[in-house]
Amino acid sequence: MVLKIILIALLYYPLSIGLTFYQKWFIKNYKLPLFVVCWHYIVKYFAAILIRFLYETFHKKRIRLHFKEQLRWLAPIGICASLDIGLSNWALEYVTVSLYTMAKSSSILFIVAFSLLLRLERWRPALGLEAALIAIGLFLFTWHSSQLDLTGLLLVELAASCTGVRWTVSQLVMQREEQALNHPLDMVAHVQPWMLIPIVPLIITFEGSELSYENILYFNGQYAPVQIAVLVACGGLLAFCMEMSEYLLLVNTSGITLNIFGILKEVATLLLAHLLNNDRLSSVNIAGLVLCLLGMALHGMSRKRQRSRPGSPKDDSRKLLLVDDTDG
């Protein structure tokens, strides 16, 4: 089991870090980030559907969910995931990778909050300490930073709040006792259509005036529709693989373990950003980074100890997801 988790993590890290830098580079040359993200959703959906079709051709039929249950459980995941990804990509237009990574780290605060709200977590004084360390660390990281852009920071924080809802509800769905929807491929296939719902209004609102022939089909000032299609498809497939690895980690470990892996990824991303993009980190920023990571580490260890205790409570709402393999 440990070896399996390590192998999944080794898959997750290069995919996640690679996608961050790939999108950062791409949207610097193609100024329609939300439009690109929308096509990523479509690429991910058809990739999942194709793999499911091939599987069902040679094996048994995979799970289908009632629309009512999709609306109850998967719609919040899809809508929040879409806003998370869309706002994150939009924020990369305004902030550096370093600032984006640290600001997005505050998502653990939202995960804690929604875990308390959904009774996945009990309030403990340690939670207050962990949250305070992360919040103070984030404040110090952005204090008097010449790289700080208020619009970008706000977008990242909105994305972080969506992250909290996304992974908390995903944990409820994937780790329930019936294990009806515990395969990453099925999650990706069911969630993607819901992800299109919020991204389309965002595109119309914020990029509608820019959706011209020249902006869509020109890359770096040159007419390159084939190159754009290939780059968007590659980004979508990269996002598909990363999302699969995230769900694999979630279903094989727990939400807190996924957070710990995310912390390690953030450190690696910051180091790469510093080396590749010459992002500046002052002593105050570094102190904030240390405090933020310390709070996350304490949170991870605390949750791990709690889950290792016998008789830890389980949420009965996980049993409410109904399945019908004959429902389309």
Short mmCIF file of C-alpha atoms in Angstrom, two decimals:
data_model
loop_
_atom_site.label_atom_id
_atom_site.label_comp_id
_atom_site.label_asym_id
_atom_site.label_seq_id
_atom_site.Cartn_x
_atom_site.Cartn_y
_atom_site.Cartn_z
CA MET A 1 0.00 0.00 0.00
CA VAL A 2 2.81 2.40 0.88
CA LEU A 3 4.58 1.64 -2.39
CA LYS A 4 1.35 2.28 -4.28
CA ILE A 5 0.91 5.70 -2.63
CA ILE A 6 4.53 6.61 -3.37
CA LEU A 7 4.08 5.68 -7.03
CA ILE A 8 0.90 7.78 -7.26
CA ALA A 9 2.71 10.71 -5.62
CA LEU A 10 5.59 10.38 -8.08
CA LEU A 11 2.99 10.63 -10.83
CA TYR A 12 1.16 13.54 -9.19
CA TYR A 13 4.15 15.82 -8.58
CA PRO A 14 5.47 16.25 -12.14
CA LEU A 15 1.93 16.52 -13.52
CA SER A 16 0.84 19.18 -11.04
CA ILE A 17 4.02 21.24 -11.16
CA GLY A 18 4.28 20.85 -14.93
CA LEU A 19 0.69 22.01 -15.47
CA THR A 20 1.25 25.12 -13.33
CA PHE A 21 4.26 26.25 -15.34
CA TYR A 22 2.73 25.15 -18.66
CA GLN A 23 -0.37 27.27 -18.07
CA LYS A 24 1.72 30.19 -16.82
CA TRP A 25 3.71 30.13 -20.07
CA PHE A 26 0.71 29.53 -22.33
CA ILE A 27 -1.55 32.30 -21.04
CA LYS A 28 1.31 34.78 -21.28
CA ASN A 29 1.16 34.23 -25.03
CA TYR A 30 -2.57 33.50 -25.39
CA LYS A 31 -4.71 35.98 -23.48
CA LEU A 32 -7.86 33.90 -23.07
CA PRO A 33 -7.27 31.80 -19.92
CA LEU A 34 -10.92 31.00 -19.17
CA PHE A 35 -11.59 30.07 -22.80
CA VAL A 36 -8.62 27.69 -22.65
CA VAL A 37 -9.80 26.17 -19.37
CA CYS A 38 -13.24 25.54 -20.87
CA TRP A 39 -11.65 23.52 -23.66
CA HIS A 40 -9.58 21.66 -21.08
CA TYR A 41 -12.84 20.50 -19.48
CA ILE A 42 -14.09 19.26 -22.84
CA VAL A 43 -10.81 17.44 -23.52
CA LYS A 44 -10.93 15.81 -20.07
CA TYR A 45 -14.55 14.76 -20.53
CA PHE A 46 -13.99 13.11 -23.89
CA ALA A 47 -10.79 11.47 -22.65
CA ALA A 48 -12.69 9.96 -19.71
CA ILE A 49 -15.64 8.93 -21.90
CA LEU A 50 -13.32 7.30 -24.45
CA ILE A 51 -11.47 5.31 -21.80
CA ARG A 52 -14.76 4.25 -20.20
CA PHE A 53 -16.09 3.18 -23.61
CA LEU A 54 -13.00 1.09 -24.32
CA TYR A 55 -13.22 -0.47 -20.87
CA GLU A 56 -16.91 -1.32 -21.29
CA THR A 57 -16.18 -2.84 -24.70
CA PHE A 58 -14.03 -5.54 -23.13
CA HIS A 59 -15.28 -5.58 -19.53
CA LYS A 60 -18.44 -4.90 -17.56
CA LYS A 61 -20.42 -1.69 -17.73
CA ARG A 62 -19.17 1.09 -15.49
CA ILE A 63 -21.27 2.97 -12.97
CA ARG A 64 -23.94 5.56 -13.88
CA LEU A 65 -25.54 7.85 -11.32
CA HIS A 66 -29.09 9.13 -11.06
CA PHE A 67 -29.41 12.78 -12.07
CA LYS A 68 -30.83 13.53 -8.61
CA GLU A 69 -27.73 12.15 -6.92
CA GLN A 70 -25.46 13.95 -9.38
CA LEU A 71 -27.26 17.19 -8.58
CA ARG A 72 -26.89 16.60 -4.85
CA TRP A 73 -23.27 15.45 -4.70
CA LEU A 74 -21.44 16.00 -7.98
CA ALA A 75 -22.82 19.40 -8.97
CA PRO A 76 -21.15 21.16 -5.98
CA ILE A 77 -17.89 19.35 -6.77
CA GLY A 78 -18.00 20.21 -10.46
CA ILE A 79 -19.06 23.83 -10.03
CA CYS A 80 -16.48 24.51 -7.31
CA ALA A 81 -13.78 22.64 -9.22
CA SER A 82 -14.52 24.73 -12.30
CA LEU A 83 -14.39 27.98 -10.37
CA ASP A 84 -11.22 26.79 -8.62
CA ILE A 85 -9.43 26.00 -11.89
CA GLY A 86 -10.85 28.93 -13.83
CA LEU A 87 -10.07 31.53 -11.18
CA SER A 88 -6.61 30.03 -10.62
CA ASN A 89 -5.73 30.29 -14.30
CA TRP A 90 -7.12 33.80 -14.44
CA ALA A 91 -5.06 34.78 -11.38
CA LEU A 92 -1.84 33.68 -13.08
CA GLU A 93 -2.25 36.70 -15.37
CA TYR A 94 -1.74 38.98 -12.36
CA VAL A 95 0.59 37.21 -9.93
CA THR A 96 3.83 35.26 -10.00
CA VAL A 97 3.91 31.51 -9.50
CA SER A 98 5.42 32.01 -6.03
CA LEU A 99 2.66 34.32 -4.84
CA TYR A 100 0.00 32.15 -6.46
CA THR A 101 1.35 29.03 -4.77
CA MET A 102 1.48 30.53 -1.30
CA ALA A 103 -1.86 32.32 -1.57
CA LYS A 104 -3.48 29.10 -2.76
CA SER A 105 -2.02 27.35 0.28
CA SER A 106 -4.70 29.09 2.34
CA SER A 107 -7.14 26.58 0.87
CA ILE A 108 -6.37 24.43 3.91
CA LEU A 109 -8.21 27.01 6.03
CA PHE A 110 -11.29 26.52 3.91
CA ILE A 111 -10.89 22.74 3.99
CA VAL A 112 -10.82 22.89 7.80
CA ALA A 113 -13.87 25.16 7.86
CA PHE A 114 -15.94 22.98 5.56
CA SER A 115 -14.77 19.84 7.35
CA LEU A 116 -16.14 21.31 10.58
CA LEU A 117 -19.33 22.35 8.83
CA LEU A 118 -19.87 18.87 7.37
CA ARG A 119 -18.79 17.21 10.63
CA LEU A 120 -15.82 15.51 9.07
CA GLU A 121 -13.66 17.18 11.71
CA ARG A 122 -14.20 18.09 15.36
CA TRP A 123 -13.08 21.44 16.71
CA ARG A 124 -9.82 21.26 18.66
CA PRO A 125 -7.56 24.05 19.96
CA ALA A 126 -4.86 22.66 17.70
CA LEU A 127 -7.00 23.62 14.72
CA GLY A 128 -6.95 27.25 15.84
CA LEU A 129 -3.16 27.19 16.18
CA GLU A 130 -2.70 25.60 12.78
CA ALA A 131 -5.06 28.06 11.11
CA ALA A 132 -3.34 31.02 12.82
CA LEU A 133 0.11 29.90 11.67
CA ILE A 134 -1.08 29.55 8.09
CA ALA A 135 -2.92 32.89 8.10
CA ILE A 136 0.02 34.79 9.65
CA GLY A 137 2.42 33.08 7.28
CA LEU A 138 0.33 34.12 4.29
CA PHE A 139 0.16 37.71 5.59
CA LEU A 140 3.94 37.89 6.03
CA PHE A 141 4.53 36.36 2.64
CA THR A 142 2.60 39.14 0.89
CA TRP A 143 3.66 41.99 3.20
CA HIS A 144 5.25 44.87 1.25
CA SER A 145 5.79 42.54 -1.67
CA SER A 146 6.49 44.33 -4.94
CA GLN A 147 5.01 41.28 -6.66
CA LEU A 148 1.65 41.65 -4.90
CA ASP A 149 -1.36 42.35 -7.09
CA LEU A 150 -4.60 42.76 -5.16
CA THR A 151 -6.79 41.54 -8.02
CA GLY A 152 -4.69 38.42 -8.50
CA LEU A 153 -4.61 37.73 -4.76
CA LEU A 154 -8.39 38.04 -4.52
CA LEU A 155 -8.85 35.65 -7.43
CA VAL A 156 -6.54 33.09 -5.81
CA GLU A 157 -8.37 33.32 -2.47
CA LEU A 158 -11.73 32.82 -4.18
CA ALA A 159 -10.24 29.79 -5.90
CA ALA A 160 -8.94 28.55 -2.54
CA SER A 161 -12.42 28.70 -1.02
CA CYS A 162 -13.73 26.64 -3.92
CA THR A 163 -10.92 24.16 -3.28
CA GLY A 164 -12.22 23.65 0.24
CA VAL A 165 -15.70 22.73 -0.96
CA ARG A 166 -14.38 20.64 -3.84
CA TRP A 167 -12.14 18.30 -1.88
CA THR A 168 -14.31 18.09 1.22
CA VAL A 169 -17.33 16.92 -0.74
CA SER A 170 -15.13 14.72 -2.96
CA GLN A 171 -13.87 12.97 0.15
CA LEU A 172 -17.45 12.37 1.27
CA VAL A 173 -18.35 10.86 -2.10
CA MET A 174 -15.26 8.76 -2.78
CA GLN A 175 -14.63 7.38 0.71
CA ARG A 176 -18.15 6.33 1.63
CA GLU A 177 -18.63 2.75 2.71
CA GLU A 178 -20.48 1.60 -0.42
CA GLN A 179 -17.58 2.79 -2.63
CA ALA A 180 -19.98 3.25 -5.54
CA LEU A 181 -18.00 6.09 -7.11
CA ASN A 182 -14.49 5.54 -5.82
CA HIS A 183 -12.70 5.27 -9.17
CA PRO A 184 -11.01 8.46 -10.44
CA LEU A 185 -12.09 7.79 -14.02
CA ASP A 186 -15.76 7.70 -13.03
CA MET A 187 -15.38 10.88 -10.99
CA VAL A 188 -13.77 12.75 -13.88
CA ALA A 189 -16.43 11.58 -16.33
CA HIS A 190 -19.34 12.55 -14.07
CA VAL A 191 -17.94 15.85 -12.80
CA GLN A 192 -16.78 17.45 -16.07
CA PRO A 193 -20.26 18.36 -17.45
CA TRP A 194 -21.02 20.19 -14.20
CA MET A 195 -17.74 22.04 -14.51
CA LEU A 196 -18.91 23.65 -17.76
CA ILE A 197 -21.86 25.36 -16.05
CA PRO A 198 -19.96 28.16 -14.22
CA ILE A 199 -17.12 28.59 -16.70
CA VAL A 200 -19.33 29.61 -19.65
CA PRO A 201 -20.86 32.66 -17.87
CA LEU A 202 -17.38 33.64 -16.68
CA ILE A 203 -16.09 33.52 -20.26
CA ILE A 204 -18.98 35.63 -21.52
CA THR A 205 -18.60 38.15 -18.70
CA PHE A 206 -14.85 38.60 -18.63
CA GLU A 207 -13.62 37.49 -22.04
CA GLY A 208 -16.66 37.94 -24.26
CA SER A 209 -15.39 41.19 -25.78
CA GLU A 210 -12.03 39.57 -26.55
CA LEU A 211 -13.39 36.49 -28.33
CA SER A 212 -12.50 37.70 -31.79
CA TYR A 213 -11.14 35.84 -34.79
CA GLU A 214 -7.68 37.29 -34.24
CA ASN A 215 -7.51 36.53 -30.52
CA ILE A 216 -8.73 32.95 -30.86
CA LEU A 217 -6.69 31.86 -33.88
CA TYR A 218 -3.53 33.93 -33.43
CA PHE A 219 -0.65 32.86 -31.18
CA ASN A 220 2.30 35.18 -30.54
CA GLY A 221 1.00 37.48 -33.25
CA GLN A 222 0.90 34.74 -35.88
CA TYR A 223 -2.00 32.85 -37.42
CA ALA A 224 -1.59 29.38 -35.88
CA PRO A 225 -4.91 27.54 -35.35
CA VAL A 226 -3.31 24.09 -35.50
CA GLN A 227 -0.61 25.03 -32.99
CA ILE A 228 -3.22 26.50 -30.64
CA ALA A 229 -5.40 23.38 -30.89
CA VAL A 230 -2.42 21.13 -30.15
CA LEU A 231 -1.28 23.24 -27.20
CA VAL A 232 -4.79 23.37 -25.73
CA ALA A 233 -5.24 19.62 -26.21
CA CYS A 234 -1.88 18.92 -24.55
CA GLY A 235 -2.85 21.12 -21.62
CA GLY A 236 -6.20 19.34 -21.35
CA LEU A 237 -4.60 15.89 -21.36
CA LEU A 238 -2.07 17.05 -18.78
CA ALA A 239 -4.93 18.36 -16.63
CA PHE A 240 -6.80 15.07 -17.10
CA CYS A 241 -3.82 13.03 -15.90
CA MET A 242 -3.25 15.36 -12.94
CA GLU A 243 -6.91 15.20 -11.88
CA MET A 244 -6.81 11.41 -12.10
CA SER A 245 -3.73 11.35 -9.87
CA GLU A 246 -5.42 13.68 -7.36
CA TYR A 247 -8.46 11.42 -7.09
CA LEU A 248 -6.17 8.39 -6.82
CA LEU A 249 -4.41 9.95 -3.85
CA LEU A 250 -7.71 10.95 -2.27
CA VAL A 251 -9.33 7.52 -2.55
CA ASN A 252 -6.23 5.60 -1.46
CA THR A 253 -5.30 7.82 1.47
CA SER A 254 -7.34 10.70 2.90
CA GLY A 255 -7.93 14.38 2.43
CA ILE A 256 -5.24 15.29 4.92
CA THR A 257 -2.66 13.08 3.22
CA LEU A 258 -3.50 14.76 -0.06
CA ASN A 259 -2.88 18.10 1.66
CA ILE A 260 0.51 16.93 2.89
CA PHE A 261 1.49 15.89 -0.61
CA GLY A 262 0.25 19.28 -1.76
CA ILE A 263 2.49 21.02 0.76
CA LEU A 264 5.54 19.22 -0.59
CA LYS A 265 4.46 20.13 -4.11
CA GLU A 266 4.16 23.79 -3.14
CA VAL A 267 7.72 23.82 -1.80
CA ALA A 268 8.98 22.29 -5.03
CA THR A 269 6.93 24.77 -7.09
CA LEU A 270 8.34 27.73 -5.16
CA LEU A 271 11.89 26.53 -5.63
CA LEU A 272 11.36 25.98 -9.34
CA ALA A 273 9.68 29.37 -9.71
CA HIS A 274 12.61 31.02 -7.96
CA LEU A 275 15.11 29.29 -10.22
CA LEU A 276 13.27 29.54 -13.54
CA ASN A 277 11.33 32.81 -13.30
CA ASN A 278 13.59 34.83 -11.00
CA ASP A 279 10.72 35.33 -8.54
CA ARG A 280 11.94 37.37 -5.59
CA LEU A 281 11.62 36.02 -2.05
CA SER A 282 12.64 38.43 0.72
CA SER A 283 13.53 37.37 4.26
CA VAL A 284 10.01 38.34 5.38
CA ASN A 285 8.52 36.26 2.58
CA ILE A 286 10.66 33.30 3.58
CA ALA A 287 9.61 33.67 7.23
CA GLY A 288 6.00 33.65 6.11
CA LEU A 289 6.65 30.57 4.02
CA VAL A 290 8.16 28.76 7.01
CA LEU A 291 5.22 29.66 9.28
CA CYS A 292 2.70 28.66 6.66
CA LEU A 293 4.34 25.31 6.02
CA LEU A 294 4.73 24.74 9.77
CA GLY A 295 1.02 25.26 10.28
CA MET A 296 0.23 22.85 7.47
CA ALA A 297 2.63 20.26 8.83
CA LEU A 298 1.09 20.50 12.32
CA HIS A 299 -2.35 20.14 10.80
CA GLY A 300 -1.24 17.08 8.87
CA MET A 301 0.30 15.39 11.90
CA SER A 302 -2.72 16.19 14.07
CA ARG A 303 -5.17 14.76 11.57
CA LYS A 304 -3.00 11.69 11.08
CA ARG A 305 -2.95 10.99 14.83
CA GLN A 306 -6.69 11.51 15.05
CA ARG A 307 -7.46 9.14 12.19
CA SER A 308 -5.14 6.48 13.61
CA ARG A 309 -7.21 6.25 16.78
CA PRO A 310 -9.67 3.34 16.91
CA GLY A 311 -13.35 4.15 16.66
CA SER A 312 -12.95 7.41 14.77
CA PRO A 313 -16.38 8.70 13.69
CA LYS A 314 -17.64 8.23 10.15
CA ASP A 315 -20.18 10.36 8.40
CA ASP A 316 -23.34 8.42 7.66
CA SER A 317 -24.21 10.80 4.84
CA ARG A 318 -21.74 8.88 2.70
CA LYS A 319 -24.32 6.11 2.57
CA LEU A 320 -26.89 8.29 0.84
CA LEU A 321 -25.45 8.11 -2.67
CA LEU A 322 -27.65 5.80 -4.71
CA VAL A 323 -26.44 3.96 -7.75
CA ASP A 324 -28.22 2.54 -10.78
CA ASP A 325 -26.02 0.88 -13.37
CA THR A 326 -28.86 0.96 -15.90
CA ASP A 327 -29.48 4.70 -15.69
CA GLY A 328 -27.86 6.76 -18.43
#
